[in-house]
Amino acid sequence: MLTQIINGRILTPNGWLKGGSVLISDGKILEVTNSDLAVIGAKLIDARDMYVLPGFVAMHVHGGGGHNFKEGTPEAFDLAVQAHLRHGATTIFPTLTAASKTEIKQAVTVCESMMAEKNPIVGGLHLEGPYLNPAMSSSLFGGSIKPIDEAEYKGILEETHCIKRWDISPELDGAIPFARYVKSKGIMLAVTHTEAGFELIKNAFEAGFTHAAHFYNAMPGFHKHREYKYEGTVESVYLMDDMTVEVIADGAHLPATILKLVYKLKGVEKTCLVTDAIAYAACENPKVDPRYVIEDGVCKLADHSSLAGSLATMDDLVRIMVQKADIPLADAVRMASETPARLIGVEKHKGSLKKGKDADILIMDRNLNIRGVWKNGIAVSGTDNLN
């Protein structure tokens, strides 16, 4: 069936196209054209006065819709994925934090099954830890963190190809050999929950750690120890010109001023927007674990010692970047779609509206609310879809 989206303002890799149309056939983008003349036989979607955008690529998300991916069940994965899909995340890399080998294997089984589906939403698995610096993570993950175990990580990676990203603390013993091995598998590597300074970040980058997870969060900035001052992880990452970053742009984890700074210094090509969302995201009346409280639109530890995770969805991030951080809409969208798609290796089919790519398409109104979502050309239930 041929579908034609007309009259919208279309974001293409070359910039905005006003008054054109997007043709969809067999789950692919057949053409992006500057003509909005109706094609005979096509089902018309009128996006007048709205934005036609590429689907978002969510590469750091722990759960949603009341479920955490760490549960490792098909139901938990499906409900969480569907919750974020309705908010524009058309490609999702479920994240497990400080998971045990058993939990990883359970998630791998579910992930592989979902990746084998026709028009899969899940693009692969993302592991955060369990090899994390206790000083930067114990309040959140307690006894789940552990030293690097070479036999464990090699065993896991020999058994599956679904793991597409792995984040650890680069200061741990064995982190450099870990990076070299994981990189040899074509897996994206990120530093996380770290106290690393410049020399360590430089060595880590050269070994394969090319990305910084939830930049500014769970890592120190410029600080003083006794009478001397030292660079933090933040400044060290800035000094690595080719090191990419991601920001939790939910308006709580980072203020608008810092979001502007990251955008200014790292730029669109090296900055991704991530939710770092937990089970309570995209969930009405969530049953909150007593260890946590939900306040000010974010989840916190009950003792208020730390933020515990985001409640954001990908469309929230774009709105906040535009409306609070004054970032141009085109750049905010690219940081939620094109850039993460390229960094995690799915840019051939995802991340932009271009002939031949998957028809993962969003329509947002002038207030940047989702009005329609299409996954591989199929309208997603629970969105308006303008039909």
Coordinates of C-alpha atoms in Angstrom, one line a residue, residues 20-233:
G20 CA 6.7 18.6 0.2
S21 CA 5.7 15.1 0.8
V22 CA 7.0 11.7 1.9
L23 CA 6.0 8.6 0.0
I24 CA 6.0 5.3 1.9
S25 CA 5.7 1.8 0.4
D26 CA 6.4 -1.7 1.8
G27 CA 7.8 -0.2 5.0
K28 CA 10.4 1.9 3.3
I29 CA 10.7 5.6 2.3
L30 CA 10.0 5.5 -1.4
E31 CA 10.8 9.2 -2.0
V32 CA 11.1 12.5 -0.2
T33 CA 10.0 15.2 -2.7
N34 CA 9.3 18.9 -2.7
S35 CA 5.9 18.3 -4.4
D36 CA 2.8 17.9 -2.3
L37 CA 0.6 16.9 -5.2
A38 CA -1.4 13.9 -4.3
V39 CA -0.2 10.6 -5.9
I40 CA -3.0 8.6 -7.5
G41 CA -4.0 5.6 -5.3
A42 CA -2.0 6.8 -2.3
K43 CA -3.5 7.0 1.2
L44 CA -3.0 10.7 2.2
I45 CA -1.8 11.9 5.6
D46 CA -2.3 15.6 6.0
A47 CA 0.5 17.1 8.2
R48 CA -0.4 20.7 7.5
D49 CA 1.3 23.2 9.8
M50 CA 3.2 20.3 11.5
Y51 CA 6.6 18.8 11.5
V52 CA 7.5 15.5 9.7
L53 CA 10.5 14.0 11.5
P54 CA 12.6 10.8 11.6
G55 CA 11.8 8.3 14.3
F56 CA 13.9 8.6 17.5
V57 CA 16.6 6.2 18.4
A58 CA 16.6 5.4 22.1
M59 CA 20.0 3.9 23.0
H60 CA 19.9 4.3 26.8
V61 CA 16.6 3.3 28.4
H62 CA 16.0 1.0 31.3
G63 CA 12.3 0.6 31.1
G64 CA 8.9 2.2 30.9
G65 CA 5.2 1.5 31.1
G66 CA 5.6 0.0 34.6
H67 CA 8.3 -2.5 33.6
N68 CA 12.1 -2.7 33.7
F69 CA 14.1 -4.5 31.0
K70 CA 16.0 -6.2 33.8
E71 CA 12.9 -8.3 34.5
G72 CA 14.0 -10.3 31.5
T73 CA 10.5 -11.4 30.4
P74 CA 8.9 -11.0 26.9
E75 CA 6.0 -9.2 28.6
A76 CA 8.2 -6.7 30.4
F77 CA 10.2 -6.0 27.2
D78 CA 7.1 -5.7 25.0
L79 CA 5.2 -3.3 27.4
A80 CA 8.2 -1.1 28.0
V81 CA 9.0 -0.9 24.3
Q82 CA 5.5 -0.1 23.3
A83 CA 5.3 2.6 25.9
H84 CA 8.3 4.4 24.4
L85 CA 7.2 3.7 20.8
R86 CA 4.1 5.7 21.4
H87 CA 6.4 8.6 22.3
G88 CA 8.4 8.4 19.1
A89 CA 11.2 5.9 19.9
T90 CA 11.0 3.8 16.8
T91 CA 14.3 2.0 17.5
I92 CA 15.2 1.0 21.1
F93 CA 18.2 -0.5 22.7
P94 CA 17.0 -1.8 26.1
T95 CA 19.5 -1.1 28.9
L96 CA 20.4 -3.4 31.8
T97 CA 22.2 -1.8 34.8
A98 CA 24.5 -3.8 37.0
A99 CA 22.9 -7.1 35.9
S100 CA 24.0 -10.5 36.9
K101 CA 25.1 -13.1 34.3
T102 CA 21.8 -14.8 34.7
E103 CA 19.8 -11.6 34.2
I104 CA 21.9 -10.8 31.1
K105 CA 21.3 -14.2 29.6
Q106 CA 17.5 -13.9 30.2
A107 CA 17.5 -10.5 28.5
V108 CA 19.6 -11.8 25.7
T109 CA 17.1 -14.5 25.0
V110 CA 14.2 -12.1 24.8
C111 CA 16.2 -9.5 22.9
E112 CA 17.3 -12.0 20.2
S113 CA 13.7 -13.1 19.8
M114 CA 12.5 -9.5 19.4
M115 CA 15.3 -8.7 16.9
A116 CA 14.2 -11.7 14.8
E117 CA 10.6 -10.3 14.4
K118 CA 9.5 -8.7 11.2
N119 CA 10.0 -4.9 11.5
P120 CA 11.7 -5.1 14.9
I121 CA 11.7 -2.2 17.3
V122 CA 14.5 -3.6 19.4
G123 CA 17.9 -2.9 17.8
G124 CA 20.0 -4.7 20.3
L125 CA 21.0 -4.8 24.0
H126 CA 22.8 -2.2 26.0
L127 CA 24.7 -3.2 29.2
E128 CA 25.6 -0.6 31.9
G129 CA 28.0 -2.4 34.3
P130 CA 28.1 -4.5 36.3
Y131 CA 31.7 -3.5 36.3
L132 CA 31.3 -0.1 38.0
N133 CA 33.3 2.0 40.5
P134 CA 31.6 1.5 43.9
A135 CA 32.4 5.1 44.9
M136 CA 30.2 6.4 42.0
S137 CA 27.4 3.8 42.0
S138 CA 27.0 1.9 45.3
S139 CA 24.1 4.1 46.5
L140 CA 22.1 3.1 43.4
F141 CA 23.1 -0.4 42.7
G142 CA 24.4 -1.7 46.1
G143 CA 25.7 -5.3 45.9
S144 CA 25.0 -5.7 42.2
I145 CA 28.3 -4.1 41.1
K146 CA 31.5 -6.2 40.8
P147 CA 35.1 -6.2 39.5
I148 CA 35.8 -6.9 35.9
D149 CA 35.5 -10.6 35.2
E150 CA 37.3 -11.6 32.0
A151 CA 35.9 -15.1 31.8
E152 CA 32.4 -13.7 32.3
Y153 CA 32.4 -11.0 29.7
K154 CA 34.1 -13.1 27.1
G155 CA 31.7 -16.0 27.8
I156 CA 28.7 -13.6 27.4
L157 CA 29.9 -12.1 24.1
E158 CA 30.8 -15.5 22.6
E159 CA 27.2 -16.6 23.1
T160 CA 25.4 -13.7 21.4
H161 CA 25.6 -11.0 18.9
C162 CA 22.7 -8.9 20.2
I163 CA 24.8 -6.8 22.6
K164 CA 25.5 -3.5 20.8
R165 CA 26.8 -1.3 23.6
W166 CA 28.6 -1.8 26.9
D167 CA 29.4 0.9 29.5
I168 CA 31.8 0.4 32.5
S169 CA 34.0 2.5 34.8
P170 CA 37.4 2.8 33.0
E171 CA 39.4 3.1 36.2
L172 CA 38.8 -0.6 37.2
D173 CA 41.5 -3.2 36.9
G174 CA 41.2 -4.9 33.6
A175 CA 39.2 -2.1 31.9
I176 CA 41.7 -1.5 29.0
P177 CA 41.8 -5.2 28.0
F178 CA 38.0 -5.3 28.4
A179 CA 37.8 -2.4 26.0
R180 CA 40.1 -3.9 23.4
Y181 CA 38.2 -7.2 23.4
V182 CA 34.7 -5.6 23.3
K183 CA 35.8 -3.2 20.6
S184 CA 37.0 -6.2 18.5
K185 CA 33.4 -7.4 18.5
G186 CA 32.1 -4.1 17.0
I187 CA 30.4 -3.1 20.2
M188 CA 30.1 0.6 21.2
L189 CA 31.9 1.4 24.4
A190 CA 31.1 4.1 26.9
V191 CA 32.6 5.3 30.2
T192 CA 30.1 5.6 33.0
H193 CA 30.0 6.0 36.8
T194 CA 33.6 7.1 36.9
E195 CA 36.1 9.3 38.7
A196 CA 38.6 9.2 35.8
G197 CA 40.8 12.2 35.1
F198 CA 42.5 13.3 31.9
E199 CA 45.2 10.6 31.5
L200 CA 42.8 7.8 32.2
I201 CA 40.2 9.1 29.9
K202 CA 42.8 9.6 27.2
N203 CA 44.0 6.0 27.6
A204 CA 40.5 4.7 27.7
F205 CA 39.6 6.6 24.5
E206 CA 42.6 5.1 22.7
A207 CA 41.6 1.6 23.9
G208 CA 38.0 2.0 22.5
F209 CA 35.9 4.0 25.0
T210 CA 34.6 6.5 22.4
H211 CA 31.5 7.7 24.3
A212 CA 30.5 9.1 27.7
A213 CA 27.3 7.9 29.2
H214 CA 24.8 10.4 30.8
F215 CA 27.4 13.1 30.6
Y216 CA 27.9 15.2 33.8
N217 CA 25.9 12.6 35.8
A218 CA 27.8 10.1 37.9
M219 CA 31.2 11.8 37.1
P220 CA 33.1 14.7 38.7
G221 CA 33.9 18.0 37.1
F222 CA 36.7 20.4 38.0
H223 CA 37.5 20.0 41.7
K224 CA 40.0 20.9 44.4
H225 CA 41.9 18.4 46.6
R226 CA 43.7 20.1 49.5
E227 CA 45.5 23.1 48.0
Y228 CA 45.6 21.9 44.3
K229 CA 42.9 21.9 41.6
Y230 CA 42.3 19.0 39.2
E231 CA 40.4 18.4 36.0
G232 CA 37.4 16.1 36.3
T233 CA 36.0 13.5 34.0

